Amino acid sequence: MTTVGEFMTTRLVTMDGNATLVAAAQEMRDSAIGDVVVTDGDNVVGIVTDRDITVRGVAESMDPDTTRLNQITTKDVVTVSQYDDAVAAADLMRTYAVRRLPVLEDGRLIGLVSMGDLAVEREPQSVLADISADDPNN
């Protein structure tokens, strides 16, 4: 059995829900990532993706300089443990139609597993794995 911990990403970016959309977008750009985990202290309260900023924020005419992450955060976050089976994690993504799962240990964020991570691990010859394994083009 391959576990989530064997290939999860541990290079995480977290931000407080009071940070602005601009701050999150800049952090995503600077870190070459597509999401930030929204936290309140040590607690994971949600996740915001670059797509969320575009679709839930900008497309709804929210001012990115004043709109806070907690206004667009996906709050019902499905999480996994580093010891969970990779196939079970993929099934969760499919069931809940999500592309990323925060990995928690004793309630503390320790990683993130994405659909791309699963593809690289489980289907290395797939197009998604090829794209996910490549360096960012920005």
PDB file of C-alpha atoms in Angstrom:
ATOM      1  CA  MET A   1       0.000   0.000   0.000  1.00  0.00           C
ATOM      2  CA  THR A   2       1.322   3.425  -0.933  1.00  0.00           C
ATOM      3  CA  THR A   3       0.515   6.040   1.699  1.00  0.00           C
ATOM      4  CA  VAL A   4      -0.171   9.741   1.282  1.00  0.00           C
ATOM      5  CA  GLY A   5       2.932  10.552   3.335  1.00  0.00           C
ATOM      6  CA  GLU A   6       5.185   8.973   0.726  1.00  0.00           C
ATOM      7  CA  PHE A   7       4.493  11.700  -1.828  1.00  0.00           C
ATOM      8  CA  MET A   8       2.657  14.580  -0.181  1.00  0.00           C
ATOM      9  CA  THR A   9       4.028  18.077  -0.584  1.00  0.00           C
ATOM     10  CA  THR A  10       5.524  19.489   2.585  1.00  0.00           C
ATOM     11  CA  ARG A  11       6.451  22.855   1.073  1.00  0.00           C
ATOM     12  CA  LEU A  12       3.304  24.622   2.248  1.00  0.00           C
ATOM     13  CA  VAL A  13       2.147  28.190   2.258  1.00  0.00           C
ATOM     14  CA  THR A  14      -0.379  29.163   4.889  1.00  0.00           C
ATOM     15  CA  MET A  15      -2.076  32.506   5.319  1.00  0.00           C
ATOM     16  CA  ASP A  16      -4.460  34.022   7.812  1.00  0.00           C
ATOM     17  CA  GLY A  17      -8.021  34.515   6.588  1.00  0.00           C
ATOM     18  CA  ASN A  18      -7.636  38.288   7.017  1.00  0.00           C
ATOM     19  CA  ALA A  19      -4.975  38.476   4.291  1.00  0.00           C
ATOM     20  CA  THR A  20      -6.101  40.113   1.057  1.00  0.00           C
ATOM     21  CA  LEU A  21      -6.584  38.443  -2.299  1.00  0.00           C
ATOM     22  CA  VAL A  22      -3.669  40.485  -3.642  1.00  0.00           C
ATOM     23  CA  ALA A  23      -1.386  39.215  -0.878  1.00  0.00           C
ATOM     24  CA  ALA A  24      -2.413  35.617  -1.591  1.00  0.00           C
ATOM     25  CA  ALA A  25      -1.974  36.019  -5.346  1.00  0.00           C
ATOM     26  CA  GLN A  26       1.475  37.520  -4.842  1.00  0.00           C
ATOM     27  CA  GLU A  27       2.456  34.688  -2.493  1.00  0.00           C
ATOM     28  CA  MET A  28       1.247  32.117  -5.025  1.00  0.00           C
ATOM     29  CA  ARG A  29       3.233  33.844  -7.766  1.00  0.00           C
ATOM     30  CA  ASP A  30       6.383  34.141  -5.678  1.00  0.00           C
ATOM     31  CA  SER A  31       6.178  30.528  -4.474  1.00  0.00           C
ATOM     32  CA  ALA A  32       5.097  29.117  -7.869  1.00  0.00           C
ATOM     33  CA  ILE A  33       2.055  27.412  -6.350  1.00  0.00           C
ATOM     34  CA  GLY A  34      -1.664  27.439  -7.018  1.00  0.00           C
ATOM     35  CA  ASP A  35      -3.112  27.462  -3.516  1.00  0.00           C
ATOM     36  CA  VAL A  36      -2.706  28.638   0.044  1.00  0.00           C
ATOM     37  CA  VAL A  37      -4.026  26.901   3.101  1.00  0.00           C
ATOM     38  CA  VAL A  38      -6.047  29.342   5.198  1.00  0.00           C
ATOM     39  CA  THR A  39      -5.390  29.060   8.904  1.00  0.00           C
ATOM     40  CA  ASP A  40      -6.535  30.562  12.169  1.00  0.00           C
ATOM     41  CA  GLY A  41      -3.551  30.069  14.427  1.00  0.00           C
ATOM     42  CA  ASP A  42      -2.656  26.389  14.081  1.00  0.00           C
ATOM     43  CA  ASN A  43      -6.106  25.409  12.823  1.00  0.00           C
ATOM     44  CA  VAL A  44      -6.813  24.800   9.149  1.00  0.00           C
ATOM     45  CA  VAL A  45      -9.988  26.682   8.283  1.00  0.00           C
ATOM     46  CA  GLY A  46      -9.927  26.343   4.510  1.00  0.00           C
ATOM     47  CA  ILE A  47      -8.096  26.579   1.248  1.00  0.00           C
ATOM     48  CA  VAL A  48      -7.966  29.203  -1.488  1.00  0.00           C
ATOM     49  CA  THR A  49      -6.750  28.496  -5.005  1.00  0.00           C
ATOM     50  CA  ASP A  50      -5.714  30.808  -7.798  1.00  0.00           C
ATOM     51  CA  ARG A  51      -8.977  29.841  -9.488  1.00  0.00           C
ATOM     52  CA  ASP A  52     -10.958  30.849  -6.372  1.00  0.00           C
ATOM     53  CA  ILE A  53      -9.369  34.300  -6.491  1.00  0.00           C
ATOM     54  CA  THR A  54     -10.415  34.644 -10.121  1.00  0.00           C
ATOM     55  CA  VAL A  55     -13.891  33.095 -10.028  1.00  0.00           C
ATOM     56  CA  ARG A  56     -15.114  33.921  -6.514  1.00  0.00           C
ATOM     57  CA  GLY A  57     -13.307  37.224  -6.149  1.00  0.00           C
ATOM     58  CA  VAL A  58     -12.431  39.117  -9.306  1.00  0.00           C
ATOM     59  CA  ALA A  59     -15.300  37.760 -11.434  1.00  0.00           C
ATOM     60  CA  GLU A  60     -17.722  38.843  -8.689  1.00  0.00           C
ATOM     61  CA  SER A  61     -16.266  42.382  -8.817  1.00  0.00           C
ATOM     62  CA  MET A  62     -14.677  42.103  -5.383  1.00  0.00           C
ATOM     63  CA  ASP A  63     -11.769  44.482  -4.875  1.00  0.00           C
ATOM     64  CA  PRO A  64      -8.657  42.280  -4.549  1.00  0.00           C
ATOM     65  CA  ASP A  65      -6.927  44.959  -2.465  1.00  0.00           C
ATOM     66  CA  THR A  66      -9.609  44.912   0.237  1.00  0.00           C
ATOM     67  CA  THR A  67     -11.307  41.512  -0.074  1.00  0.00           C
ATOM     68  CA  ARG A  68     -10.126  39.064   2.574  1.00  0.00           C
ATOM     69  CA  LEU A  69      -9.374  35.411   2.003  1.00  0.00           C
ATOM     70  CA  ASN A  70     -12.035  34.380   4.486  1.00  0.00           C
ATOM     71  CA  GLN A  71     -14.627  35.873   2.110  1.00  0.00           C
ATOM     72  CA  ILE A  72     -13.809  33.363  -0.650  1.00  0.00           C
ATOM     73  CA  THR A  73     -12.280  30.438   1.252  1.00  0.00           C
ATOM     74  CA  THR A  74     -13.495  26.904   0.661  1.00  0.00           C
ATOM     75  CA  LYS A  75     -14.276  26.054   4.266  1.00  0.00           C
ATOM     76  CA  ASP A  76     -15.546  22.464   4.214  1.00  0.00           C
ATOM     77  CA  VAL A  77     -12.079  21.040   3.724  1.00  0.00           C
ATOM     78  CA  VAL A  78     -11.666  17.300   3.411  1.00  0.00           C
ATOM     79  CA  THR A  79      -8.418  16.181   5.047  1.00  0.00           C
ATOM     80  CA  VAL A  80      -6.325  13.035   5.184  1.00  0.00           C
ATOM     81  CA  SER A  81      -3.589  11.544   7.322  1.00  0.00           C
ATOM     82  CA  GLN A  82      -0.097  10.827   6.060  1.00  0.00           C
ATOM     83  CA  TYR A  83      -0.835   7.153   6.806  1.00  0.00           C
ATOM     84  CA  ASP A  84      -3.930   7.007   4.591  1.00  0.00           C
ATOM     85  CA  ASP A  85      -3.829   4.908   1.454  1.00  0.00           C
ATOM     86  CA  ALA A  86      -3.168   6.873  -1.744  1.00  0.00           C
ATOM     87  CA  VAL A  87      -6.055   5.146  -3.511  1.00  0.00           C
ATOM     88  CA  ALA A  88      -8.389   6.154  -0.691  1.00  0.00           C
ATOM     89  CA  ALA A  89      -7.156   9.768  -1.031  1.00  0.00           C
ATOM     90  CA  ALA A  90      -7.908   9.662  -4.767  1.00  0.00           C
ATOM     91  CA  ASP A  91     -11.372   8.299  -3.997  1.00  0.00           C
ATOM     92  CA  LEU A  92     -11.972  11.188  -1.579  1.00  0.00           C
ATOM     93  CA  MET A  93     -10.970  13.690  -4.258  1.00  0.00           C
ATOM     94  CA  ARG A  94     -13.374  12.071  -6.686  1.00  0.00           C
ATOM     95  CA  THR A  95     -16.222  11.861  -4.153  1.00  0.00           C
ATOM     96  CA  TYR A  96     -15.903  15.475  -3.013  1.00  0.00           C
ATOM     97  CA  ALA A  97     -14.775  16.898  -6.392  1.00  0.00           C
ATOM     98  CA  VAL A  98     -11.630  18.486  -4.957  1.00  0.00           C
ATOM     99  CA  ARG A  99      -8.106  18.635  -6.318  1.00  0.00           C
ATOM    100  CA  ARG A 100      -6.195  19.098  -3.060  1.00  0.00           C
ATOM    101  CA  LEU A 101      -6.335  17.555   0.405  1.00  0.00           C
ATOM    102  CA  PRO A 102      -4.554  19.012   3.430  1.00  0.00           C
ATOM    103  CA  VAL A 103      -2.668  16.360   5.383  1.00  0.00           C
ATOM    104  CA  LEU A 104      -3.105  16.619   9.155  1.00  0.00           C
ATOM    105  CA  GLU A 105      -1.388  14.897  12.041  1.00  0.00           C
ATOM    106  CA  ASP A 106      -2.966  15.354  15.469  1.00  0.00           C
ATOM    107  CA  GLY A 107      -4.927  18.291  14.025  1.00  0.00           C
ATOM    108  CA  ARG A 108      -1.752  20.002  12.780  1.00  0.00           C
ATOM    109  CA  LEU A 109      -1.076  20.701   9.100  1.00  0.00           C
ATOM    110  CA  ILE A 110       1.955  18.741   7.886  1.00  0.00           C
ATOM    111  CA  GLY A 111       1.426  18.526   4.142  1.00  0.00           C
ATOM    112  CA  LEU A 112      -0.809  18.739   1.118  1.00  0.00           C
ATOM    113  CA  VAL A 113      -1.595  16.124  -1.475  1.00  0.00           C
ATOM    114  CA  SER A 114      -2.891  17.138  -4.885  1.00  0.00           C
ATOM    115  CA  MET A 115      -4.430  15.364  -7.813  1.00  0.00           C
ATOM    116  CA  GLY A 116      -1.156  16.005  -9.637  1.00  0.00           C
ATOM    117  CA  ASP A 117       0.846  14.378  -6.821  1.00  0.00           C
ATOM    118  CA  LEU A 118      -1.374  11.306  -7.076  1.00  0.00           C
ATOM    119  CA  ALA A 119      -0.982  11.199 -10.843  1.00  0.00           C
ATOM    120  CA  VAL A 120       2.813  11.381 -10.615  1.00  0.00           C
ATOM    121  CA  GLU A 121       2.807   8.580  -8.044  1.00  0.00           C
ATOM    122  CA  ARG A 122       0.088   6.301  -9.424  1.00  0.00           C
ATOM    123  CA  GLU A 123       0.083   7.004 -13.190  1.00  0.00           C
ATOM    124  CA  PRO A 124       3.514   8.427 -14.082  1.00  0.00           C
ATOM    125  CA  GLN A 125       2.879   8.078 -17.838  1.00  0.00           C
ATOM    126  CA  SER A 126      -0.347  10.120 -17.778  1.00  0.00           C
ATOM    127  CA  VAL A 127      -0.612  13.607 -19.214  1.00  0.00           C
ATOM    128  CA  LEU A 128      -1.531  15.015 -15.785  1.00  0.00           C
ATOM    129  CA  ALA A 129       1.569  13.425 -14.250  1.00  0.00           C
ATOM    130  CA  ASP A 130       3.725  14.828 -17.030  1.00  0.00           C
ATOM    131  CA  ILE A 131       2.339  18.337 -16.515  1.00  0.00           C
ATOM    132  CA  SER A 132       2.496  18.085 -12.706  1.00  0.00           C
ATOM    133  CA  ALA A 133       6.103  16.890 -12.683  1.00  0.00           C
ATOM    134  CA  ASP A 134       7.265  19.678 -14.994  1.00  0.00           C
ATOM    135  CA  ASP A 135       8.698  22.970 -13.731  1.00  0.00           C
ATOM    136  CA  PRO A 136       6.194  25.861 -13.562  1.00  0.00           C
ATOM    137  CA  ASN A 137       6.083  27.981 -16.723  1.00  0.00           C
ATOM    138  CA  ASN A 138       5.761  31.324 -14.974  1.00  0.00           C
TER     139      ASN A 138
END
